[in-house]
Amino acid sequence: MTLLAILVPLVALCVVARGVGFLLLVGVVTALAMLVDGLAPLQEVGAGLALLFAIPPQVFLARYQHDATLERSGAAVPFFALGLMVLLLLACGRAGSTVFPAGLCTMVAGLVAVVCRQSMVWQWAGLLTCIEGVLLSAVLGRQPVVLGVAALAGAVVLLLGGMCIHRIMPRLVAVRAAGRHGRRTGPAGGGSNT
Amino acid sequence: MSAGMEAAVFLAALAFVWPFLGAVVVAALPAPHSREVAIWMAALGCVLSVIVFTFPSVGGGASGWDDDPVQRAGRVMLAFGLLLMVLENGIQPDRLLRSLPHVCTALAGLACVAPEPAVGLGILELALAWGVFVFTRPAGQAKTGWGLIRTGSVGTVLVLSGLLLPQGSVVSGLMMACGLVILTGLAPFGQFWRDENDSFLFLPFAGASILLAMRLRGHGGMAFEMALVAAGLVSVWLTACAGRSRDRQRLFRTFPSALALMAVGVEADVAALLFLCGWCLAGGNRSGRGWAVNVLACFPPGAPFVGCLLLLSVMTDWSWSVAVLTVCGILAAVLRAVPDREAARLFWPEDTAGRVACSVLTVMGFLVPLAMMLGAF
């Protein structure tokens, strides 16, 4: 167990608190936590997958407007995630496990984001955080089958989530074009707010 | 390998490939002919699955990839569920939509026979992805599709996390049970289908989840079993409390799933099979029909009624208090939640699909306990 593996759930809490912006950091820290333990093929594949599920969403979302869904969930959601993590730690300790379950804590943080946040992008980030957590657990626990299934589930979430976001959220290009058009036609309409 | 064994292996492999073949044929044919061909393909799939159950591809005490009779019998139920889905639906103009039940049943069958339960989960995730892709193609369906993916993936992630924890630990059992309850779509915990067409995906999906739950019992331990029983019991009692109000009928729809999960929890696999039969043939969006109401409410004759008797006989050995609570819950649900009593009096339906369903359910109600007594399970 390394310091990096302990950092992963903390960064995942940032996803719960602030949103998809921290997903990239979760992916990078997860990949580093896998590679610090060794450079076996399983770890390299796991690290590659962790980056694959963290980098493309950021690049993809850069082409769309900010998701302005009104969040009804309060500021207590990250603390709820933290409480669940502590419960999980206690339960694992009682079961005789001496290793910090970093991957599962990350998964719990992602689950809280999926359940408590209303914005679709935030939920997408939460699900991908869950997948990062399962990937980390599978690599640290040397379970290639679970790693493969988590990779498949991650690919499904990444592709279909991206497809749904593409169909719901307005693209940034259209907004810019509309803004340019608005500036052109603005003075002719009799005034401007700026 | 003897010729008989070779034939058995060939038939077992063909039974897995057959629904995929059916999907390709149904999608390739023009819409007016597709329904008739789909019925034939599904009926032949039923015959194949019955043959594979009767003549398994492994002999004697040998272990192999298809050696669990309960899983083989479960695939028979899934095949009959496909036949009924095809029978009761009209001609679908969309190629992908009309081939979807075949694809989902094929993937559900493959998930049950996967060498490890985790691989089965992955195959179920693929079925979910394909179903959501087909459903969300029309305009305005993206949010619904996202809801399906979100809920299904949460269930998969929970079960995977449980598999990563030490075998038999409490946390592992609870996580896996929560995931399976979500994947099974047990109301009110995780029912995530809404539209009529969703049955194309979720009838086989939930059926395969119940069959996977039997295989996950070895890893989950006592906590897993108790959590499944608790979830089923809560669902049964909530069904009873919800009554007949129309907006709460979704609880009554998943009544056989709740009992099936309880049966898995108390290790009454044959009872779970009978409830699975009830789910495949009367579950989903059929709860408005009289014969389906009879089946869902576990009225005799029929597989779920026999399943109830088997479940209660096993449950009395497991825990008397839970058995009493279950009996009271079932009685209360039947008295308070059966939606239309006039319709429920109708025993023999007028449509072909209903007649096939009632016949299969009645025959299964006799044959499955008979096979159990003869030592098939």
Coordinates of C-alpha atoms in Angstrom, one line a residue:
Chain A
M1 CA 0.0 0.0 0.0
T2 CA 1.4 3.3 -1.0
L3 CA 0.7 6.9 -0.2
L4 CA -0.6 7.3 -3.8
A5 CA -3.2 4.6 -3.2
I6 CA -4.4 6.4 -0.1
L7 CA -4.6 9.7 -2.1
V8 CA -7.0 8.2 -4.7
P9 CA -10.1 8.2 -2.4
L10 CA -9.3 11.8 -1.3
V11 CA -9.2 13.0 -4.9
A12 CA -12.4 11.0 -5.6
L13 CA -14.0 13.0 -2.8
C14 CA -13.1 16.1 -4.8
V15 CA -15.2 14.7 -7.7
V16 CA -18.1 14.3 -5.3
A17 CA -17.6 17.9 -4.1
R18 CA -16.7 19.8 -7.2
G19 CA -17.5 17.7 -10.2
V20 CA -16.0 16.3 -13.4
G21 CA -13.0 18.6 -13.3
F22 CA -11.2 16.3 -10.8
L23 CA -11.8 13.1 -12.9
L24 CA -8.5 13.6 -14.7
L25 CA -6.6 13.8 -11.5
V26 CA -8.3 10.7 -10.2
G27 CA -7.3 8.8 -13.3
V28 CA -3.6 10.0 -13.1
V29 CA -3.3 9.3 -9.4
T30 CA -5.0 5.8 -9.9
A31 CA -2.6 5.0 -12.7
L32 CA 0.4 6.1 -10.6
A33 CA -0.8 4.1 -7.6
M34 CA -0.9 1.0 -9.8
L35 CA 2.5 1.6 -11.4
V36 CA 4.3 2.3 -8.1
D37 CA 3.5 -1.2 -6.9
G38 CA 5.4 -2.8 -9.9
L39 CA 5.5 -2.9 -13.7
A40 CA 3.8 -6.2 -14.4
P41 CA 1.6 -6.4 -17.4
L42 CA -1.5 -6.4 -15.2
Q43 CA -0.5 -3.1 -13.7
E44 CA 0.4 -1.5 -17.0
V45 CA -2.9 -2.5 -18.5
G46 CA -4.7 -1.3 -15.4
A47 CA -2.9 2.1 -15.5
G48 CA -3.6 2.4 -19.2
L49 CA -7.3 1.8 -18.6
A50 CA -7.4 4.2 -15.7
L51 CA -6.0 6.9 -18.0
L52 CA -8.4 5.9 -20.8
F53 CA -11.4 6.4 -18.6
A54 CA -10.2 9.7 -17.2
I55 CA -8.7 11.7 -20.1
P56 CA -11.2 11.3 -23.0
P57 CA -14.2 12.6 -20.9
Q58 CA -12.3 15.9 -20.3
V59 CA -11.4 16.3 -24.0
F60 CA -15.0 15.4 -25.0
L61 CA -16.7 17.7 -22.5
A62 CA -14.5 20.7 -23.7
R63 CA -16.7 20.8 -26.8
Y64 CA -19.9 21.3 -24.9
Q65 CA -21.5 24.0 -22.7
H66 CA -21.2 23.8 -19.0
D67 CA -24.0 21.6 -17.6
A68 CA -26.2 24.1 -15.8
T69 CA -28.5 21.7 -14.1
L70 CA -29.7 23.1 -10.8
E71 CA -28.2 20.9 -8.0
R72 CA -30.7 20.3 -5.2
S73 CA -28.2 18.2 -3.2
G74 CA -26.5 20.2 -0.4
A75 CA -23.0 20.7 0.7
A76 CA -23.2 17.7 3.0
V77 CA -22.8 15.1 0.1
P78 CA -19.0 14.8 0.3
F79 CA -19.3 14.3 4.1
F80 CA -21.8 11.6 3.5
A81 CA -19.3 9.9 1.1
L82 CA -16.6 10.3 3.8
G83 CA -18.9 8.7 6.4
L84 CA -19.5 5.8 4.1
M85 CA -15.8 5.4 3.6
V86 CA -15.2 5.3 7.3
L87 CA -17.9 2.7 7.7
L88 CA -16.4 0.6 4.9
L89 CA -13.0 0.9 6.6
L90 CA -14.4 -0.3 9.9
A91 CA -16.3 -3.2 8.3
C92 CA -13.1 -4.3 6.4
G93 CA -11.1 -4.0 9.6
R94 CA -13.6 -6.1 11.5
A95 CA -13.5 -8.7 8.7
G96 CA -9.7 -9.1 9.4
S97 CA -8.4 -7.1 6.5
T98 CA -5.3 -5.0 7.4
V99 CA -4.9 -3.3 4.0
F100 CA -6.6 0.0 3.4
P101 CA -9.3 -0.6 0.8
A102 CA -8.4 2.4 -1.4
G103 CA -10.2 1.2 -4.5
L104 CA -13.4 0.4 -2.7
C105 CA -13.4 3.8 -0.9
T106 CA -13.0 5.4 -4.4
M107 CA -15.9 3.3 -5.6
V108 CA -18.1 4.4 -2.7
A109 CA -17.3 8.1 -3.4
G110 CA -18.3 7.6 -7.0
L111 CA -21.5 5.9 -6.0
V112 CA -22.4 8.8 -3.8
A113 CA -21.8 11.2 -6.7
V114 CA -24.1 9.0 -8.9
V115 CA -26.9 8.8 -6.4
C116 CA -26.8 12.3 -4.9
R117 CA -26.0 14.5 -7.8
Q118 CA -28.7 15.5 -10.4
S119 CA -26.5 16.7 -13.2
M120 CA -25.9 14.1 -15.9
V121 CA -22.2 15.1 -16.4
W122 CA -21.6 14.8 -12.6
Q123 CA -23.3 11.4 -12.6
W124 CA -21.1 10.3 -15.5
A125 CA -18.0 11.4 -13.6
G126 CA -19.2 9.5 -10.6
L127 CA -19.7 6.3 -12.5
L128 CA -16.3 6.6 -14.1
T129 CA -14.8 7.2 -10.6
C130 CA -16.5 4.0 -9.5
I131 CA -14.8 2.2 -12.4
E132 CA -11.5 3.7 -11.5
G133 CA -11.9 2.4 -8.0
V134 CA -12.8 -1.1 -9.1
L135 CA -9.8 -1.1 -11.5
L136 CA -7.5 -0.1 -8.7
S137 CA -8.9 -2.8 -6.4
A138 CA -8.6 -5.4 -9.1
V139 CA -4.9 -4.5 -9.8
L140 CA -4.0 -4.3 -6.2
G141 CA -5.8 -7.6 -5.5
R142 CA -4.3 -9.3 -8.7
Q143 CA -7.6 -10.2 -10.2
P144 CA -7.3 -10.0 -14.0
V145 CA -10.9 -11.3 -14.6
V146 CA -12.5 -8.5 -12.6
L147 CA -10.1 -6.0 -14.2
G148 CA -11.4 -7.2 -17.6
V149 CA -15.1 -6.9 -16.6
A150 CA -14.5 -3.5 -15.0
A151 CA -12.8 -2.4 -18.3
L152 CA -15.8 -3.6 -20.3
A153 CA -18.2 -1.8 -17.9
G154 CA -16.1 1.3 -18.1
A155 CA -16.1 1.3 -21.9
V156 CA -19.9 0.9 -21.9
V157 CA -20.3 3.8 -19.5
L158 CA -17.8 5.9 -21.4
L159 CA -19.3 5.4 -24.8
L160 CA -23.0 5.3 -24.0
G161 CA -22.7 8.1 -21.5
G162 CA -20.9 10.2 -24.1
M163 CA -23.6 9.4 -26.6
C164 CA -26.3 10.5 -24.3
I165 CA -24.4 13.7 -23.4
H166 CA -23.8 14.4 -27.0
R167 CA -27.6 14.2 -27.7
I168 CA -28.7 16.3 -24.7
M169 CA -26.1 19.0 -24.1
P170 CA -25.7 22.0 -26.5
R171 CA -22.3 22.2 -28.2
L172 CA -19.9 25.1 -27.6
V173 CA -19.5 25.8 -31.3
A174 CA -23.2 26.4 -31.8
V175 CA -23.1 28.8 -28.8
R176 CA -20.1 30.8 -30.2
A177 CA -21.8 31.0 -33.6
A178 CA -25.0 32.2 -32.0
G179 CA -23.1 34.7 -30.0
R180 CA -21.3 36.1 -33.1
H181 CA -24.6 36.2 -34.9
G182 CA -26.1 38.0 -31.8
R183 CA -23.3 40.6 -31.8
R184 CA -23.8 41.3 -35.5
T185 CA -27.6 41.7 -35.2
G186 CA -27.5 43.3 -31.7
P187 CA -27.0 47.0 -32.6
A188 CA -29.5 46.8 -35.4
G189 CA -32.1 45.6 -32.8
G190 CA -31.7 48.8 -30.9
G191 CA -29.3 48.1 -28.1
S192 CA -27.0 45.9 -26.1
N193 CA -26.5 45.0 -22.5
T194 CA -22.8 45.0 -22.6
Chain B
M1 CA -15.6 -39.0 -27.0
S2 CA -18.6 -41.2 -28.1
A3 CA -21.0 -40.2 -30.8
G4 CA -23.8 -39.5 -28.3
M5 CA -21.6 -37.2 -26.3
E6 CA -20.4 -35.4 -29.5
A7 CA -24.1 -34.9 -30.4
A8 CA -24.9 -33.6 -26.9
V9 CA -22.0 -31.1 -27.1
F10 CA -23.0 -30.0 -30.6
L11 CA -26.6 -29.4 -29.4
A12 CA -25.5 -27.5 -26.3
A13 CA -23.4 -25.2 -28.5
L14 CA -26.2 -24.9 -31.0
A15 CA -28.6 -23.9 -28.2
F16 CA -26.3 -21.0 -27.3
V17 CA -25.9 -19.9 -30.9
W18 CA -29.5 -20.3 -31.9
P19 CA -31.0 -17.0 -30.5
F20 CA -28.1 -15.1 -32.2
L21 CA -29.0 -16.8 -35.4
G22 CA -32.7 -16.0 -34.8
A23 CA -31.7 -12.3 -34.3
V24 CA -29.8 -12.2 -37.5
V25 CA -32.6 -13.9 -39.5
V26 CA -35.3 -11.7 -37.9
A27 CA -33.4 -8.5 -38.6
A28 CA -32.6 -9.5 -42.2
L29 CA -36.1 -10.5 -43.2
P30 CA -38.7 -7.8 -44.3
A31 CA -41.0 -6.8 -41.5
P32 CA -44.3 -8.6 -42.6
H33 CA -42.6 -12.0 -42.6
S34 CA -40.3 -11.4 -39.6
R35 CA -42.9 -12.2 -36.8
E36 CA -43.7 -15.6 -38.1
V37 CA -40.1 -16.6 -38.6
A38 CA -39.3 -15.2 -35.1
I39 CA -41.9 -17.4 -33.6
W40 CA -40.5 -20.4 -35.3
M41 CA -36.9 -19.6 -34.3
A42 CA -38.0 -19.0 -30.7
A43 CA -40.0 -22.3 -30.6
L44 CA -37.0 -24.2 -32.0
G45 CA -34.9 -22.6 -29.4
C46 CA -37.3 -23.8 -26.7
V47 CA -37.0 -27.4 -28.1
L48 CA -33.2 -27.1 -28.2
S49 CA -33.0 -25.9 -24.6
V50 CA -35.3 -28.7 -23.4
I51 CA -33.1 -31.3 -25.3
V52 CA -29.9 -29.8 -23.7
F53 CA -31.5 -30.0 -20.3
T54 CA -32.5 -33.6 -20.8
F55 CA -29.3 -34.8 -22.4
P56 CA -26.5 -32.7 -20.8
S57 CA -23.1 -32.5 -22.5
V58 CA -21.3 -33.8 -19.5
G59 CA -21.7 -37.4 -18.3
G60 CA -21.7 -39.0 -14.9
G61 CA -19.7 -37.2 -12.2
A62 CA -17.6 -35.3 -14.7
S63 CA -17.5 -31.6 -14.3
G64 CA -17.7 -29.3 -17.3
W65 CA -18.8 -25.9 -18.6
D66 CA -22.5 -26.9 -18.5
D67 CA -22.8 -29.2 -15.6
D68 CA -25.3 -27.4 -13.4
P69 CA -28.8 -28.7 -14.0
V70 CA -30.5 -25.6 -12.4
Q71 CA -28.7 -23.3 -14.8
R72 CA -29.7 -25.5 -17.7
A73 CA -33.3 -25.5 -16.5
G74 CA -33.1 -21.7 -16.1
R75 CA -32.1 -21.3 -19.7
V76 CA -35.3 -23.4 -20.6
M77 CA -37.3 -20.7 -18.8
L78 CA -35.5 -17.9 -20.6
A79 CA -36.2 -19.6 -24.0
F80 CA -39.9 -19.9 -23.2
G81 CA -39.9 -16.3 -22.1
L82 CA -38.5 -15.3 -25.5
L83 CA -41.2 -17.4 -27.3
L84 CA -43.9 -15.6 -25.3
M85 CA -42.4 -12.1 -26.0
V86 CA -42.3 -12.9 -29.7
L87 CA -45.9 -14.3 -29.6
E88 CA -47.5 -11.4 -27.8
N89 CA -45.8 -8.6 -29.8
G90 CA -47.0 -7.5 -33.2
I91 CA -44.9 -6.8 -36.2
Q92 CA -42.0 -4.4 -35.3
P93 CA -40.9 -2.2 -38.2
D94 CA -37.5 -1.5 -36.6
R95 CA -35.0 -4.2 -37.5
L96 CA -32.8 -3.8 -34.4
L97 CA -35.8 -3.6 -32.0
R98 CA -37.4 -6.8 -33.3
S99 CA -34.1 -8.7 -33.0
L100 CA -33.4 -7.3 -29.5
P101 CA -35.3 -10.0 -27.5
H102 CA -33.3 -12.7 -29.3
V103 CA -30.0 -10.9 -28.7
C104 CA -30.8 -10.3 -25.0
T105 CA -31.9 -13.9 -24.4
A106 CA -28.8 -15.2 -26.1
L107 CA -26.5 -13.0 -24.0
A108 CA -28.5 -13.9 -20.8
G109 CA -28.0 -17.6 -21.6
L110 CA -24.3 -17.1 -22.2
A111 CA -24.0 -15.1 -18.9
C112 CA -25.4 -18.1 -17.0
V113 CA -22.9 -20.5 -18.4
A114 CA -19.8 -18.3 -18.1
P115 CA -16.9 -20.0 -16.3
E116 CA -16.9 -17.3 -13.6
P117 CA -19.8 -15.1 -12.3
A118 CA -17.7 -12.0 -13.0
V119 CA -17.6 -12.9 -16.7
G120 CA -21.3 -13.4 -16.6
L121 CA -21.7 -9.9 -15.2
G122 CA -19.7 -8.6 -18.1
I123 CA -21.9 -10.3 -20.6
L124 CA -25.0 -8.9 -18.9
E125 CA -23.4 -5.4 -19.1
L126 CA -23.0 -6.0 -22.9
A127 CA -26.7 -7.0 -23.1
L128 CA -27.6 -3.8 -21.3
A129 CA -25.4 -1.7 -23.5
W130 CA -26.9 -3.1 -26.7
G131 CA -30.5 -2.7 -25.3
V132 CA -29.9 0.9 -24.4
F133 CA -28.3 1.6 -27.7
V134 CA -31.4 0.2 -29.5
F135 CA -33.9 2.0 -27.2
T136 CA -32.2 5.4 -27.3
R137 CA -31.9 5.8 -31.1
P138 CA -35.2 7.6 -31.5
A139 CA -35.2 11.3 -30.6
G140 CA -35.9 12.3 -27.0
Q141 CA -34.8 9.0 -25.4
A142 CA -31.3 9.9 -24.3
K143 CA -32.2 10.7 -20.7
T144 CA -34.1 7.4 -20.4
G145 CA -31.1 5.6 -21.8
W146 CA -28.8 7.3 -19.4
G147 CA -31.0 6.3 -16.5
L148 CA -30.9 2.6 -17.6
I149 CA -27.1 2.6 -18.1
R150 CA -26.6 4.4 -14.7
T151 CA -28.7 2.0 -12.7
G152 CA -27.4 -1.1 -14.4
S153 CA -23.8 -0.1 -14.1
V154 CA -24.2 0.7 -10.4
G155 CA -25.5 -2.8 -9.9
T156 CA -22.6 -4.3 -11.9
V157 CA -20.0 -2.2 -10.0
L158 CA -21.5 -3.2 -6.6
V159 CA -21.3 -6.9 -7.4
L160 CA -17.8 -6.6 -8.8
S161 CA -16.7 -4.8 -5.6
G162 CA -18.2 -7.6 -3.5
L163 CA -16.2 -10.1 -5.6
L164 CA -13.0 -8.2 -4.8
L165 CA -13.5 -8.5 -1.0
P166 CA -12.6 -11.6 0.9
Q167 CA -15.0 -14.6 0.4
G168 CA -17.7 -14.9 3.0
S169 CA -17.2 -11.4 4.6
V170 CA -20.2 -9.4 5.6
V171 CA -19.3 -6.4 3.5
S172 CA -18.8 -8.6 0.4
G173 CA -22.1 -10.3 0.9
L174 CA -24.0 -7.0 1.4
M175 CA -22.4 -5.4 -1.6
M176 CA -23.2 -8.3 -3.9
A177 CA -26.7 -8.6 -2.6
C178 CA -27.3 -4.8 -3.1
G179 CA -25.9 -5.1 -6.7
L180 CA -28.0 -8.1 -7.5
V181 CA -31.2 -6.5 -6.2
I182 CA -30.5 -3.5 -8.5
L183 CA -29.8 -5.8 -11.4
T184 CA -32.9 -7.8 -10.9
G185 CA -34.9 -4.6 -10.9
L186 CA -36.6 -5.5 -7.6
A187 CA -39.1 -2.8 -6.7
P188 CA -38.8 -0.4 -4.9
F189 CA -35.0 -0.7 -4.7
G190 CA -33.9 -0.8 -8.3
Q191 CA -36.7 -1.0 -10.9
F192 CA -35.3 0.9 -13.8
W193 CA -37.5 0.1 -16.8
R194 CA -40.4 2.3 -17.7
D195 CA -41.6 1.8 -21.2
E196 CA -43.4 -1.1 -22.8
N197 CA -40.5 -2.1 -25.0
D198 CA -38.1 -2.3 -22.0
S199 CA -39.4 -5.8 -21.4
F200 CA -37.5 -6.9 -24.5
L201 CA -34.3 -6.2 -22.5
F202 CA -35.2 -6.6 -18.9
L203 CA -37.2 -9.9 -18.8
P204 CA -34.1 -12.0 -19.8
F205 CA -31.7 -9.6 -18.0
A206 CA -33.5 -9.9 -14.7
G207 CA -33.9 -13.7 -15.2
A208 CA -30.2 -14.1 -15.8
S209 CA -29.4 -12.0 -12.7
I210 CA -31.5 -14.4 -10.6
L211 CA -29.6 -17.3 -12.1
L212 CA -26.3 -15.5 -11.4
A213 CA -27.3 -14.9 -7.8
M214 CA -27.3 -18.7 -7.3
R215 CA -23.7 -18.9 -8.5
L216 CA -22.6 -15.9 -6.3
R217 CA -23.9 -17.5 -3.1
G218 CA -20.6 -19.4 -2.7
H219 CA -18.7 -16.1 -2.5
G220 CA -21.2 -14.1 -0.6
G221 CA -21.7 -16.3 2.4
M222 CA -24.4 -15.9 5.1
A223 CA -24.6 -12.1 4.8
F224 CA -25.4 -12.4 1.1
E225 CA -28.2 -14.9 1.8
M226 CA -29.7 -13.0 4.6
A227 CA -29.6 -9.7 2.6
L228 CA -31.4 -11.4 -0.3
V229 CA -34.1 -12.7 2.0
A230 CA -34.5 -9.4 3.7
A231 CA -34.7 -7.5 0.4
G232 CA -37.3 -10.0 -0.9
L233 CA -39.3 -9.8 2.3
V234 CA -39.3 -6.0 2.4
S235 CA -40.5 -6.0 -1.3
V236 CA -43.3 -8.5 -0.5
W237 CA -44.5 -6.4 2.4
L238 CA -44.3 -3.2 0.5
T239 CA -46.4 -4.8 -2.2
A240 CA -49.0 -5.6 0.4
C241 CA -48.9 -2.1 1.8
A242 CA -49.0 -0.4 -1.6
G243 CA -52.5 -1.9 -2.3
R244 CA -54.2 -1.6 -5.6
S245 CA -53.4 2.0 -6.5
R246 CA -52.4 2.2 -10.2
D247 CA -49.2 4.2 -9.7
R248 CA -47.9 1.6 -7.3
Q249 CA -48.4 -1.4 -9.5
R250 CA -44.7 -1.7 -10.3
L251 CA -44.3 -3.4 -6.9
F252 CA -46.8 -6.1 -7.9
R253 CA -45.0 -6.6 -11.2
T254 CA -41.8 -7.8 -9.4
F255 CA -43.6 -10.0 -6.9
P256 CA -42.1 -13.2 -8.5
S257 CA -38.6 -11.7 -8.5
A258 CA -38.9 -10.9 -4.8
L259 CA -39.9 -14.5 -4.0
A260 CA -37.2 -15.8 -6.4
L261 CA -34.5 -13.8 -4.5
M262 CA -35.8 -15.1 -1.2
A263 CA -35.6 -18.6 -2.6
V264 CA -32.0 -18.0 -3.7
G265 CA -31.3 -16.7 -0.2
V266 CA -32.6 -19.9 1.5
E267 CA -31.0 -22.1 -1.0
A268 CA -34.3 -23.4 -2.5
D269 CA -33.0 -23.3 -6.1
V270 CA -35.9 -25.3 -7.5
A271 CA -38.4 -22.8 -6.0
A272 CA -36.3 -20.0 -7.5
L273 CA -36.6 -21.7 -10.9
L274 CA -40.3 -21.9 -10.6
F275 CA -40.6 -18.2 -9.8
L276 CA -38.2 -17.5 -12.6
C277 CA -40.6 -19.3 -14.9
G278 CA -43.4 -17.0 -13.6
W279 CA -41.3 -14.0 -14.1
C280 CA -40.3 -14.9 -17.7
L281 CA -43.9 -15.8 -18.7
A282 CA -46.0 -13.2 -16.8
G283 CA -43.6 -10.5 -15.6
G284 CA -42.7 -7.1 -17.1
N285 CA -45.5 -5.2 -18.7
R286 CA -48.1 -8.0 -18.7
S287 CA -49.5 -7.2 -15.2
G288 CA -52.7 -5.8 -16.8
R289 CA -53.9 -9.1 -18.1
G290 CA -56.1 -11.5 -16.1
W291 CA -54.0 -14.6 -16.6
A292 CA -50.8 -12.8 -15.8
V293 CA -52.4 -11.4 -12.6
N294 CA -53.2 -15.0 -11.6
V295 CA -49.6 -16.0 -12.2
L296 CA -48.0 -13.0 -10.5
A297 CA -50.2 -13.5 -7.4
C298 CA -49.1 -17.2 -7.3
F299 CA -52.6 -18.6 -7.7
P300 CA -52.9 -22.4 -8.4
P301 CA -52.2 -24.1 -10.8
G302 CA -49.0 -22.8 -12.0
A303 CA -45.2 -22.7 -11.4
P304 CA -45.2 -19.8 -8.9
F305 CA -47.8 -21.5 -6.7
V306 CA -45.7 -24.7 -6.5
G307 CA -42.6 -22.5 -6.0
C308 CA -44.4 -20.9 -3.0
L309 CA -45.0 -24.3 -1.5
L310 CA -41.4 -25.4 -2.0
L311 CA -40.1 -22.1 -0.7
L312 CA -42.1 -22.3 2.5
S313 CA -41.1 -25.9 3.0
V314 CA -37.4 -25.0 2.8
M315 CA -37.9 -21.8 4.7
T316 CA -39.3 -23.4 7.8
D317 CA -36.0 -25.2 8.2
W318 CA -34.1 -21.9 7.7
S319 CA -36.1 -19.8 10.1
W320 CA -39.6 -20.2 11.5
S321 CA -40.1 -16.5 12.1
V322 CA -39.1 -15.5 8.6
A323 CA -41.4 -18.3 7.2
V324 CA -44.3 -16.9 9.2
L325 CA -43.5 -13.3 8.0
T326 CA -43.3 -14.5 4.4
V327 CA -46.6 -16.4 4.6
C328 CA -48.3 -13.4 6.1
G329 CA -46.7 -11.1 3.5
I330 CA -47.8 -13.2 0.6
L331 CA -51.3 -13.5 1.9
A332 CA -51.5 -9.8 2.5
A333 CA -50.1 -9.0 -0.9
V334 CA -52.6 -11.4 -2.6
L335 CA -55.6 -9.9 -0.6
R336 CA -54.6 -6.2 -1.0
A337 CA -52.5 -5.9 -4.2
V338 CA -54.1 -8.1 -6.9
P339 CA -55.2 -5.3 -9.2
D340 CA -58.3 -6.4 -11.0
R341 CA -60.3 -9.2 -9.3
E342 CA -62.7 -9.6 -12.2
A343 CA -59.9 -10.1 -14.6
A344 CA -58.1 -12.4 -12.2
R345 CA -61.1 -14.8 -12.3
L346 CA -60.4 -15.5 -15.9
F347 CA -58.4 -18.7 -15.9
W348 CA -58.1 -19.7 -19.6
P349 CA -57.1 -16.6 -21.7
E350 CA -58.5 -15.9 -25.1
D351 CA -55.3 -14.9 -26.9
T352 CA -52.7 -17.4 -28.2
A353 CA -49.8 -16.0 -26.2
G354 CA -51.8 -16.2 -22.9
R355 CA -52.8 -19.8 -23.6
V356 CA -49.2 -20.8 -24.4
A357 CA -48.0 -19.1 -21.2
C358 CA -50.7 -20.7 -19.0
S359 CA -50.0 -24.2 -20.5
V360 CA -46.2 -23.8 -20.0
L361 CA -46.6 -22.6 -16.5
T362 CA -49.0 -25.4 -15.5
V363 CA -46.8 -28.0 -17.1
M364 CA -43.6 -26.6 -15.4
G365 CA -45.5 -26.6 -12.1
F366 CA -45.8 -30.3 -12.4
L367 CA -42.6 -31.3 -14.3
V368 CA -40.0 -29.3 -12.2
P369 CA -41.0 -30.9 -8.8
L370 CA -41.3 -34.3 -10.6
A371 CA -37.7 -33.8 -12.0
M372 CA -36.5 -32.8 -8.5
M373 CA -38.1 -36.0 -7.0
L374 CA -36.4 -38.1 -9.8
G375 CA -33.0 -36.6 -8.9
A376 CA -32.5 -34.3 -11.8
F377 CA -31.6 -31.4 -9.6

